[in-house]
Short mmCIF file of C-alpha atoms and ligand atoms in Angstrom, two decimals:
data_model
loop_
_atom_site.label_atom_id
_atom_site.label_comp_id
_atom_site.label_asym_id
_atom_site.label_seq_id
_atom_site.Cartn_x
_atom_site.Cartn_y
_atom_site.Cartn_z
CA MET W 22 109.31 -3.73 192.71
CA SER W 23 113.06 -4.66 190.98
CA ASP W 24 111.59 -4.66 187.27
CA PRO W 25 111.20 -0.71 186.68
CA SER W 26 108.60 -1.59 183.72
CA THR W 27 106.24 -2.99 185.86
CA GLU W 28 106.41 -0.73 189.10
CA PRO W 29 103.36 1.31 189.44
CA VAL W 30 104.13 4.92 188.76
CA LEU W 31 101.81 6.10 191.57
CA ARG W 32 101.22 3.83 194.74
CA ALA W 33 99.51 4.27 197.97
CA VAL W 34 99.66 1.79 200.80
CA GLY W 35 97.41 2.39 203.65
CA LEU W 36 96.87 6.17 203.06
CA CYS W 37 94.66 7.92 205.58
CA LYS W 38 94.22 11.69 206.18
CA LYS W 39 92.43 12.87 209.38
CA TYR W 40 91.14 16.38 210.26
CA GLY W 41 90.54 17.27 214.05
CA THR W 42 90.30 15.40 216.87
CA GLY W 43 87.54 13.97 219.28
CA ASP W 44 83.81 14.05 218.21
CA GLY W 45 85.59 16.75 215.22
CA LEU W 46 87.14 13.78 213.85
CA VAL W 47 87.04 13.88 210.04
CA ARG W 48 88.78 10.88 208.42
CA ALA W 49 89.09 12.34 204.76
CA VAL W 50 91.07 9.53 203.57
CA ASP W 51 91.12 6.18 205.39
CA GLY W 52 93.14 3.62 204.37
CA VAL W 53 93.50 3.70 200.71
CA ASP W 54 95.75 1.28 198.59
CA LEU W 55 96.33 2.21 194.95
CA ASP W 56 98.63 1.24 192.05
CA VAL W 57 98.64 3.15 188.87
CA ALA W 58 100.57 1.85 186.17
CA THR W 59 102.40 3.83 183.73
CA GLY W 60 100.04 5.14 180.82
CA GLU W 61 96.99 4.19 182.72
CA THR W 62 93.92 6.59 183.30
CA VAL W 63 92.28 5.99 186.55
CA ALA W 64 88.67 7.85 187.41
CA VAL W 65 87.51 8.09 190.76
CA MET W 66 84.03 8.94 191.48
CA GLY W 67 82.02 9.32 194.70
CA PRO W 68 79.69 11.90 196.50
CA SER W 69 80.74 15.20 197.76
CA GLY W 70 82.82 15.12 200.88
CA CYS W 71 84.09 11.43 200.26
CA GLY W 72 87.63 12.44 200.10
CA LYS W 73 88.48 12.45 196.43
CA SER W 74 90.41 15.98 196.39
CA THR W 75 92.11 14.94 199.85
CA LEU W 76 93.43 11.91 197.98
CA LEU W 77 94.78 13.76 194.92
CA HIS W 78 96.41 15.88 197.29
CA LEU W 79 98.07 13.06 199.20
CA LEU W 80 99.38 11.49 195.90
CA GLY W 81 100.65 14.48 194.51
CA GLY W 82 102.68 15.97 197.34
CA LEU W 83 100.19 18.86 198.20
CA ASP W 84 99.56 17.53 201.61
CA ARG W 85 100.90 15.00 203.81
CA PRO W 86 99.03 11.69 204.91
CA SER W 87 98.34 10.97 208.75
CA ALA W 88 99.23 7.54 208.58
CA GLY W 89 100.40 5.31 205.33
CA GLU W 90 102.67 5.73 202.72
CA ALA W 91 102.62 7.56 199.16
CA TRP W 92 105.10 6.76 196.24
CA LEU W 93 105.96 8.34 192.96
CA ALA W 94 108.20 6.44 190.53
CA GLY W 95 109.40 4.17 193.25
CA ARG W 96 110.17 7.05 195.59
CA ARG W 97 108.35 7.48 198.50
CA ILE W 98 107.19 11.27 198.64
CA ASP W 99 105.47 11.60 202.24
CA ARG W 100 108.44 11.78 204.10
CA LEU W 101 110.64 14.35 201.70
CA GLY W 102 111.87 17.35 203.22
CA GLU W 103 109.77 20.43 202.09
CA ARG W 104 112.35 21.51 199.22
CA ALA W 105 112.47 17.76 197.65
CA LEU W 106 108.74 17.64 197.90
CA ALA W 107 108.25 20.76 196.14
CA ARG W 108 110.77 19.68 193.60
CA MET W 109 109.27 16.49 192.96
CA ARG W 110 105.68 18.19 192.45
CA ARG W 111 107.24 20.62 190.20
CA THR W 112 108.79 17.73 188.03
CA GLY W 113 106.89 14.77 188.50
CA VAL W 114 103.20 16.13 188.87
CA GLY W 115 100.92 18.12 186.78
CA PHE W 116 97.81 19.39 188.42
CA VAL W 117 94.72 20.29 186.88
CA PHE W 118 91.93 22.11 189.09
CA GLN W 119 88.23 22.81 188.86
CA ALA W 120 88.70 26.40 189.12
CA PHE W 121 91.63 26.41 186.50
CA HIS W 122 94.05 28.23 188.81
CA LEU W 123 95.84 30.51 186.08
CA MET W 124 97.78 33.74 187.23
CA LYS W 125 95.49 36.28 185.87
CA GLU W 126 98.12 39.11 185.19
CA LEU W 127 100.09 36.58 182.90
CA THR W 128 99.58 35.96 179.33
CA VAL W 129 98.18 32.40 178.40
CA VAL W 130 101.93 31.49 176.77
CA GLU W 131 103.66 32.98 180.26
CA ASN W 132 101.19 30.67 182.48
CA VAL W 133 102.15 27.64 180.58
CA GLU W 134 105.91 28.34 180.51
CA LEU W 135 106.10 29.24 184.23
CA PRO W 136 106.55 25.79 185.53
CA ALA W 137 109.56 25.10 183.19
CA LEU W 138 110.84 28.77 184.10
CA LEU W 139 110.52 27.71 188.07
CA ASP W 140 112.19 24.59 187.46
CA GLY W 141 115.15 26.38 185.98
CA ARG W 142 115.02 25.69 182.10
CA SER W 143 116.37 28.62 179.86
CA PRO W 144 113.35 31.32 179.07
CA ARG W 145 113.73 29.96 175.30
CA THR W 146 113.45 26.36 175.72
CA ALA W 147 110.76 27.18 178.03
CA ARG W 148 108.76 29.28 175.61
CA THR W 149 109.53 26.69 172.86
CA ARG W 150 107.91 23.99 174.98
CA ALA W 151 104.78 26.43 176.01
CA ALA W 152 104.19 27.02 172.32
CA GLU W 153 104.45 23.42 171.25
CA LEU W 154 101.80 22.81 174.21
CA LEU W 155 99.43 25.43 173.32
CA ASP W 156 99.59 23.85 169.71
CA ARG W 157 98.82 20.64 170.98
CA VAL W 158 95.82 21.98 173.07
CA GLY W 159 94.36 23.93 170.10
CA LEU W 160 95.37 27.49 171.41
CA ALA W 161 98.36 28.87 169.63
CA ASP W 162 96.40 31.94 168.20
CA ARG W 163 95.59 32.80 172.09
CA ALA W 164 99.28 32.50 173.29
CA ARG W 165 99.08 36.50 173.83
CA PHE W 166 96.01 36.69 175.41
CA LEU W 167 94.99 37.29 179.12
CA PRO W 168 92.93 34.28 180.56
CA SER W 169 90.10 36.64 181.14
CA ALA W 170 89.67 36.97 177.68
CA LEU W 171 89.19 33.01 177.28
CA SER W 172 85.95 30.89 177.50
CA GLY W 173 86.15 28.48 180.56
CA GLY W 174 86.93 25.56 178.39
CA GLN W 175 90.03 27.55 176.83
CA ARG W 176 91.33 28.39 180.33
CA GLN W 177 91.18 24.78 181.39
CA ARG W 178 92.77 23.59 178.11
CA VAL W 179 95.66 26.37 179.25
CA ALA W 180 95.46 24.70 182.65
CA VAL W 181 96.11 21.48 180.85
CA ALA W 182 99.00 22.64 178.84
CA ARG W 183 100.47 24.14 182.22
CA ALA W 184 100.24 21.17 183.78
CA LEU W 185 102.28 19.37 180.96
CA SER W 186 104.88 21.80 181.01
CA ASN W 187 107.79 19.72 183.11
CA GLU W 188 106.53 16.23 181.35
CA PRO W 189 104.95 15.04 184.56
CA LEU W 190 105.09 11.33 185.31
CA VAL W 191 101.52 11.81 185.83
CA VAL W 192 98.64 14.18 185.66
CA LEU W 193 96.44 14.78 188.53
CA ALA W 194 92.84 16.54 187.81
CA ASP W 195 90.34 17.24 190.21
CA GLU W 196 86.88 17.94 188.30
CA PRO W 197 88.34 19.37 185.29
CA THR W 198 85.26 19.84 183.79
CA GLY W 199 83.33 20.87 186.95
CA ASN W 200 82.81 24.76 186.06
CA LEU W 201 82.02 23.99 182.30
CA ASP W 202 79.09 23.78 180.11
CA SER W 203 78.68 20.74 178.09
CA ALA W 204 80.36 21.92 174.81
CA ALA W 205 83.48 23.12 176.81
CA THR W 206 83.51 19.76 178.57
CA ALA W 207 83.58 18.18 174.86
CA ASP W 208 86.57 19.87 174.21
CA VAL W 209 88.34 19.10 177.36
CA LEU W 210 87.23 15.30 177.28
CA ARG W 211 88.60 14.82 173.73
CA LEU W 212 92.05 16.45 175.28
CA PHE W 213 92.01 14.12 177.99
CA GLU W 214 91.58 11.28 175.67
CA ASP W 215 94.43 12.70 173.47
CA LEU W 216 96.58 12.30 176.27
CA HIS W 217 95.54 8.84 177.12
CA GLU W 218 96.47 7.61 173.85
CA SER W 219 99.53 9.30 173.94
CA GLY W 220 100.69 7.05 177.22
CA GLN W 221 100.21 9.90 179.67
CA THR W 222 99.56 8.53 182.97
CA LEU W 223 96.40 10.33 184.31
CA VAL W 224 94.15 10.25 187.40
CA ILE W 225 90.76 12.06 187.26
CA VAL W 226 88.37 13.02 189.75
CA THR W 227 85.18 13.46 188.20
CA HIS W 228 81.54 13.76 188.44
CA ASP W 229 80.97 13.41 184.57
CA GLU W 230 80.05 10.00 183.45
CA ARG W 231 81.39 10.64 179.91
CA ILE W 232 85.03 11.47 181.54
CA ALA W 233 84.62 8.62 183.71
CA ALA W 234 84.15 6.42 180.48
CA THR W 235 87.21 7.26 179.07
CA ALA W 236 89.43 5.75 182.05
CA ASP W 237 90.99 2.39 181.87
CA ARG W 238 89.49 1.68 185.67
CA LEU W 239 86.82 3.54 187.57
CA ILE W 240 87.04 3.54 191.10
CA SER W 241 84.35 4.40 193.62
CA MET W 242 84.91 6.32 196.64
CA ARG W 243 82.85 6.56 199.95
CA ASP W 244 83.58 7.73 202.97
CA GLY W 245 87.62 8.17 202.47
CA ALA W 246 87.77 4.64 201.32
CA PHE W 247 87.42 2.83 198.11
CA VAL W 248 84.33 0.61 197.72
CA ASP W 249 84.24 -0.45 194.17
CA GLU W 250 86.50 -0.87 191.12
CA THR W 251 85.52 -1.43 187.52
CA ARG W 252 88.26 -2.14 184.80
CA LEU W 253 86.83 -0.53 181.76
CA THR W 254 89.57 -1.73 179.30
CA GLY W 255 90.61 -5.15 179.28
CA GLY W 256 91.35 -7.17 182.21
CA THR W 257 88.39 -8.25 184.57
CA THR W 258 86.06 -6.34 187.02
CA GLY W 259 87.03 -6.45 190.46
CA ASN W 260 85.15 -5.43 193.48
CA LEU W 261 86.69 -3.93 196.27
CA GLY W 262 83.50 -3.91 198.14
CA ALA W 263 83.37 -7.59 198.32
CA LEU W 264 87.11 -7.73 199.02
CA ALA W 265 86.69 -5.35 201.95
CA GLY W 266 83.76 -7.46 203.29
CA LEU W 267 81.05 -4.85 202.55
CA ASP W 268 77.12 -5.65 201.48
CA GLY W 269 76.32 -5.78 198.07
N1 LIG G 18 91.49 21.36 205.72
C1 LIG G 18 90.55 20.73 206.37
N2 LIG G 18 89.99 20.64 207.40
C2 LIG G 18 89.17 19.98 207.99
N3 LIG G 18 88.49 19.13 207.51
C3 LIG G 18 88.74 19.00 205.88
C4 LIG G 18 89.90 19.70 205.33
N4 LIG G 18 89.89 19.63 204.31
C5 LIG G 18 88.83 18.50 203.84
N5 LIG G 18 88.32 18.25 205.01
C6 LIG G 18 87.12 17.39 205.05
O1 LIG G 18 87.36 15.97 204.42
C7 LIG G 18 86.41 15.35 203.99
C8 LIG G 18 86.66 15.09 202.45
O2 LIG G 18 86.99 16.49 201.57
P1 LIG G 18 87.31 16.29 200.11
O3 LIG G 18 87.39 17.79 199.75
O4 LIG G 18 88.59 15.40 200.09
O5 LIG G 18 86.17 15.79 199.74
P2 LIG G 18 85.76 15.71 197.85
O6 LIG G 18 85.28 14.05 197.87
O7 LIG G 18 86.91 16.46 196.98
O8 LIG G 18 84.36 16.48 197.94
P3 LIG G 18 83.64 17.43 196.71
O9 LIG G 18 83.31 16.34 195.81
O10 LIG G 18 82.69 18.40 197.46
O11 LIG G 18 85.04 17.93 196.15
C9 LIG G 18 85.20 16.16 204.09
O12 LIG G 18 84.43 16.00 205.14
C10 LIG G 18 85.91 17.49 204.19
O13 LIG G 18 85.08 18.43 205.01
MG1 LIG G 19 86.63 17.59 195.99
#
Protein backbone atom coordinates (compact mmCIF):
# COMPACT_ATOMS: atom_id res chain seq x y z
CA MET A 1 0.00 0.00 0.00
CA SER A 2 2.99 2.33 0.38
CA ASP A 3 3.68 2.72 -3.34
CA PRO A 4 0.91 4.90 -4.81
CA SER A 5 1.67 3.72 -8.36
CA THR A 6 0.65 0.17 -7.49
CA GLU A 7 -2.17 1.04 -5.13
CA PRO A 8 -5.54 0.14 -6.63
CA VAL A 9 -7.64 3.16 -7.45
CA LEU A 10 -10.73 1.25 -6.40
CA ARG A 11 -10.84 -1.46 -3.75
CA ALA A 12 -13.55 -3.52 -2.11
CA VAL A 13 -12.86 -5.79 0.84
CA GLY A 14 -15.55 -8.25 1.96
CA LEU A 15 -18.20 -5.86 0.69
CA CYS A 16 -21.77 -6.80 1.69
CA LYS A 17 -25.16 -5.19 1.29
CA LYS A 18 -28.25 -6.73 2.86
CA TYR A 19 -31.82 -5.61 2.49
CA GLY A 20 -34.66 -6.59 4.80
CA THR A 21 -34.62 -9.11 7.64
CA GLY A 22 -35.75 -12.65 8.46
CA ASP A 23 -37.55 -14.35 5.58
CA GLY A 24 -37.31 -11.15 3.56
CA LEU A 25 -33.52 -10.93 3.84
CA VAL A 26 -31.78 -10.28 0.53
CA ARG A 27 -28.00 -10.45 0.30
CA ALA A 28 -27.71 -8.15 -2.70
CA VAL A 29 -23.90 -8.03 -2.43
CA ASP A 30 -22.37 -10.86 -0.50
CA GLY A 31 -18.66 -10.64 0.24
CA VAL A 32 -17.08 -9.00 -2.79
CA ASP A 33 -13.32 -8.42 -2.93
CA LEU A 34 -12.11 -6.28 -5.82
CA ASP A 35 -9.03 -4.29 -6.76
CA VAL A 36 -9.12 -2.09 -9.85
CA ALA A 37 -5.81 -0.66 -11.05
CA THR A 38 -5.44 2.82 -12.50
CA GLY A 39 -6.28 2.75 -16.19
CA GLU A 40 -7.96 -0.63 -16.02
CA THR A 41 -11.35 -1.36 -17.57
CA VAL A 42 -13.37 -3.98 -15.71
CA ALA A 43 -16.66 -5.36 -17.02
CA VAL A 44 -19.17 -6.99 -14.67
CA MET A 45 -21.81 -9.32 -16.08
CA GLY A 46 -24.45 -11.48 -14.47
CA PRO A 47 -28.18 -12.25 -14.40
CA SER A 48 -30.81 -9.72 -13.40
CA GLY A 49 -30.92 -9.22 -9.64
CA CYS A 50 -27.44 -10.62 -8.96
CA GLY A 51 -26.32 -7.35 -7.36
CA LYS A 52 -24.46 -5.49 -10.11
CA SER A 53 -26.10 -2.10 -9.60
CA THR A 54 -25.90 -2.40 -5.83
CA LEU A 55 -22.18 -3.13 -6.13
CA LEU A 56 -21.60 -0.07 -8.34
CA HIS A 57 -23.51 2.10 -5.86
CA LEU A 58 -21.34 0.85 -3.00
CA LEU A 59 -18.13 1.39 -4.99
CA GLY A 60 -19.16 4.93 -5.91
CA GLY A 61 -20.42 5.98 -2.50
CA LEU A 62 -24.06 6.27 -3.60
CA ASP A 63 -24.92 3.70 -0.96
CA ARG A 64 -23.27 2.34 2.18
CA PRO A 65 -22.37 -1.32 2.75
CA SER A 66 -23.82 -3.43 5.57
CA ALA A 67 -20.32 -4.83 6.09
CA GLY A 68 -16.90 -4.65 4.48
CA GLU A 69 -14.91 -1.76 3.10
CA ALA A 70 -14.91 0.43 -0.01
CA TRP A 71 -11.78 2.40 -0.87
CA LEU A 72 -11.12 5.05 -3.49
CA ALA A 73 -7.54 6.18 -4.16
CA GLY A 74 -6.32 4.90 -0.83
CA ARG A 75 -9.13 6.49 1.13
CA ARG A 76 -11.80 4.50 2.89
CA ILE A 77 -15.11 5.96 1.74
CA ASP A 78 -17.79 3.82 3.39
CA ARG A 79 -17.29 5.56 6.72
CA LEU A 80 -17.08 9.13 5.45
CA GLY A 81 -19.61 11.63 6.75
CA GLU A 82 -22.33 12.78 4.34
CA ARG A 83 -20.57 15.98 3.28
CA ALA A 84 -17.21 14.35 2.67
CA LEU A 85 -18.90 11.49 0.84
CA ALA A 86 -20.84 13.88 -1.40
CA ARG A 87 -17.65 15.74 -2.23
CA MET A 88 -15.81 12.51 -2.95
CA ARG A 89 -18.63 11.43 -5.31
CA ARG A 90 -18.56 14.77 -7.10
CA THR A 91 -14.84 14.84 -7.67
CA GLY A 92 -13.74 11.21 -7.63
CA VAL A 93 -16.46 9.33 -9.46
CA GLY A 94 -18.31 9.77 -12.74
CA PHE A 95 -21.57 7.84 -13.03
CA VAL A 96 -23.26 6.77 -16.27
CA PHE A 97 -26.72 5.22 -15.97
CA GLN A 98 -28.83 3.15 -18.32
CA ALA A 99 -31.56 5.83 -18.42
CA PHE A 100 -29.10 8.74 -18.97
CA HIS A 101 -30.50 10.86 -16.08
CA LEU A 102 -29.95 14.18 -17.84
CA MET A 103 -31.72 17.30 -16.53
CA LYS A 104 -34.40 17.86 -19.13
CA GLU A 105 -34.80 21.62 -18.56
CA LEU A 106 -31.09 22.23 -19.10
CA THR A 107 -29.34 22.36 -22.45
CA VAL A 108 -26.71 19.80 -23.35
CA VAL A 109 -23.80 22.07 -22.42
CA GLU A 110 -25.51 23.08 -19.17
CA ASN A 111 -25.88 19.42 -18.23
CA VAL A 112 -22.21 18.75 -18.91
CA GLU A 113 -20.92 21.76 -16.96
CA LEU A 114 -23.17 21.19 -13.94
CA PRO A 115 -20.83 18.90 -11.94
CA ALA A 116 -17.97 21.40 -12.33
CA LEU A 117 -20.21 24.27 -11.19
CA LEU A 118 -21.41 22.24 -8.21
CA ASP A 119 -17.78 21.64 -7.35
CA GLY A 120 -17.14 25.38 -7.25
CA ARG A 121 -15.39 25.97 -10.59
CA SER A 122 -15.96 29.31 -12.23
CA PRO A 123 -18.71 29.44 -14.88
CA ARG A 124 -16.06 30.17 -17.46
CA THR A 125 -13.85 27.22 -16.52
CA ALA A 126 -16.88 24.93 -16.36
CA ARG A 127 -18.13 26.07 -19.77
CA THR A 128 -14.73 25.69 -21.43
CA ARG A 129 -14.34 22.19 -20.06
CA ALA A 130 -17.90 21.26 -21.08
CA ALA A 131 -17.25 22.47 -24.63
CA GLU A 132 -14.07 20.37 -24.81
CA LEU A 133 -15.91 17.30 -23.56
CA LEU A 134 -18.77 17.75 -26.03
CA ASP A 135 -16.21 17.99 -28.77
CA ARG A 136 -14.63 14.79 -27.52
CA VAL A 137 -17.93 12.89 -27.62
CA GLY A 138 -18.71 14.31 -31.07
CA LEU A 139 -21.59 16.58 -30.01
CA ALA A 140 -20.12 20.08 -30.14
CA ASP A 141 -22.87 21.08 -32.58
CA ARG A 142 -25.59 20.00 -30.14
CA ALA A 143 -24.43 22.11 -27.17
CA ARG A 144 -27.50 24.41 -27.15
CA PHE A 145 -30.06 21.66 -27.71
CA LEU A 146 -32.28 20.27 -25.01
CA PRO A 147 -31.79 16.56 -24.29
CA SER A 148 -35.28 15.87 -25.69
CA ALA A 149 -33.99 16.89 -29.13
CA LEU A 150 -31.30 14.20 -29.11
CA SER A 151 -31.32 10.52 -29.95
CA GLY A 152 -30.74 7.94 -27.21
CA GLY A 153 -27.15 7.38 -28.25
CA GLN A 154 -26.49 11.12 -28.30
CA ARG A 155 -28.04 11.48 -24.84
CA GLN A 156 -25.79 8.79 -23.49
CA ARG A 157 -22.74 10.46 -25.01
CA VAL A 158 -23.79 13.67 -23.22
CA ALA A 159 -24.09 11.66 -19.99
CA VAL A 160 -20.56 10.32 -20.52
CA ALA A 161 -19.28 13.87 -21.10
CA ARG A 162 -20.99 14.94 -17.89
CA ALA A 163 -19.43 12.02 -16.01
CA LEU A 164 -16.00 13.27 -17.12
CA SER A 165 -16.63 16.87 -16.06
CA ASN A 166 -14.55 16.74 -12.87
CA GLU A 167 -11.89 14.39 -14.28
CA PRO A 168 -12.97 11.54 -12.02
CA LEU A 169 -10.59 8.86 -10.78
CA VAL A 170 -13.05 6.27 -11.98
CA VAL A 171 -16.11 6.13 -14.25
CA LEU A 172 -18.81 3.69 -13.12
CA ALA A 173 -21.27 2.80 -15.86
CA ASP A 174 -24.44 0.78 -15.21
CA GLU A 175 -25.68 -0.82 -18.43
CA PRO A 176 -24.79 2.26 -20.46
CA THR A 177 -26.15 0.73 -23.67
CA GLY A 178 -29.19 -0.94 -22.10
CA ASN A 179 -31.62 1.55 -23.68
CA LEU A 180 -29.87 1.86 -27.03
CA ASP A 181 -30.30 0.30 -30.44
CA SER A 182 -27.42 -1.36 -32.17
CA ALA A 183 -26.12 1.71 -34.05
CA ALA A 184 -26.20 3.87 -30.91
CA THR A 185 -24.55 1.07 -28.95
CA ALA A 186 -21.70 1.09 -31.47
CA ASP A 187 -21.19 4.86 -30.91
CA VAL A 188 -21.12 4.49 -27.13
CA LEU A 189 -18.87 1.45 -27.46
CA ARG A 190 -16.35 3.52 -29.45
CA LEU A 191 -16.51 6.22 -26.81
CA PHE A 192 -15.69 3.77 -24.02
CA GLU A 193 -12.85 2.35 -26.09
CA ASP A 194 -11.52 5.88 -26.51
CA LEU A 195 -11.76 6.48 -22.75
CA HIS A 196 -9.99 3.21 -22.07
CA GLU A 197 -7.18 4.10 -24.47
CA SER A 198 -6.78 7.50 -22.81
CA GLY A 199 -6.13 5.77 -19.48
CA GLN A 200 -9.48 6.39 -17.80
CA THR A 201 -10.26 3.79 -15.12
CA LEU A 202 -13.65 2.24 -15.89
CA VAL A 203 -16.04 -0.25 -14.31
CA ILE A 204 -18.87 -1.17 -16.67
CA VAL A 205 -21.86 -3.30 -15.80
CA THR A 206 -23.23 -4.66 -19.04
CA HIS A 207 -25.29 -7.39 -20.67
CA ASP A 208 -23.61 -6.60 -23.99
CA GLU A 209 -20.83 -8.97 -25.05
CA ARG A 210 -19.35 -6.32 -27.34
CA ILE A 211 -18.94 -3.86 -24.49
CA ALA A 212 -17.55 -6.58 -22.22
CA ALA A 213 -15.04 -7.57 -24.89
CA THR A 214 -13.41 -4.12 -24.65
CA ALA A 215 -12.50 -4.69 -20.98
CA ASP A 216 -9.17 -5.80 -19.53
CA ARG A 217 -11.01 -8.03 -17.13
CA LEU A 218 -14.43 -9.64 -17.19
CA ILE A 219 -16.06 -10.57 -13.90
CA SER A 220 -19.13 -12.78 -13.66
CA MET A 221 -21.45 -12.20 -10.74
CA ARG A 222 -24.16 -14.42 -9.32
CA ASP A 223 -26.21 -14.11 -6.12
CA GLY A 224 -24.21 -11.14 -4.89
CA ALA A 225 -20.78 -12.71 -5.35
CA PHE A 226 -18.06 -12.97 -7.98
CA VAL A 227 -18.02 -16.48 -9.43
CA ASP A 228 -15.58 -16.16 -12.29
CA GLU A 229 -12.98 -13.77 -13.59
CA THR A 230 -11.34 -13.69 -17.01
CA ARG A 231 -8.43 -11.49 -17.98
CA LEU A 232 -8.98 -10.42 -21.59
CA THR A 233 -5.74 -8.46 -22.07
CA GLY A 234 -2.31 -9.76 -20.98
CA GLY A 235 -1.91 -11.69 -17.71
CA THR A 236 -3.53 -15.01 -17.01
CA THR A 237 -7.05 -16.27 -16.59
CA GLY A 238 -8.21 -16.54 -13.03
CA ASN A 239 -11.14 -18.57 -11.81
CA LEU A 240 -12.73 -17.28 -8.66
CA GLY A 241 -15.21 -20.14 -8.75
CA ALA A 242 -12.37 -22.58 -8.25
CA LEU A 243 -10.88 -20.41 -5.53
CA ALA A 244 -14.21 -20.28 -3.75
CA GLY A 245 -14.44 -24.06 -3.93
CA LEU A 246 -17.45 -24.03 -6.24
CA ASP A 247 -18.09 -26.72 -8.81
CA GLY A 248 -17.06 -26.12 -12.41
N1 LIG B 1 -33.63 -0.79 -2.10
C1 LIG B 1 -33.79 -2.11 -2.12
N2 LIG B 1 -34.56 -2.73 -1.20
C2 LIG B 1 -34.70 -4.07 -1.17
N3 LIG B 1 -34.08 -4.90 -2.05
C3 LIG B 1 -33.30 -4.34 -2.99
C4 LIG B 1 -33.11 -2.93 -3.07
N4 LIG B 1 -32.25 -2.69 -4.10
C5 LIG B 1 -31.94 -3.88 -4.65
N5 LIG B 1 -32.57 -4.87 -3.98
C6 LIG B 1 -32.45 -6.31 -4.27
O1 LIG B 1 -31.07 -6.63 -4.32
C7 LIG B 1 -30.81 -7.56 -5.36
C8 LIG B 1 -29.78 -6.99 -6.31
O2 LIG B 1 -30.34 -5.91 -7.01
P1 LIG B 1 -29.52 -5.10 -8.14
O3 LIG B 1 -30.37 -3.99 -8.58
O4 LIG B 1 -28.18 -4.78 -7.58
O5 LIG B 1 -29.36 -6.21 -9.27
P2 LIG B 1 -28.77 -6.08 -10.75
O6 LIG B 1 -27.76 -7.17 -10.90
O7 LIG B 1 -28.33 -4.69 -11.00
O8 LIG B 1 -30.03 -6.44 -11.67
P3 LIG B 1 -30.42 -5.91 -13.14
O9 LIG B 1 -29.54 -6.65 -14.11
O10 LIG B 1 -31.86 -6.31 -13.29
O11 LIG B 1 -30.23 -4.41 -13.16
C9 LIG B 1 -32.16 -7.87 -6.00
O12 LIG B 1 -32.66 -9.04 -5.43
C10 LIG B 1 -33.00 -6.68 -5.64
O13 LIG B 1 -34.35 -7.01 -5.56
MG1 LIG C 1 -28.94 -3.19 -12.30
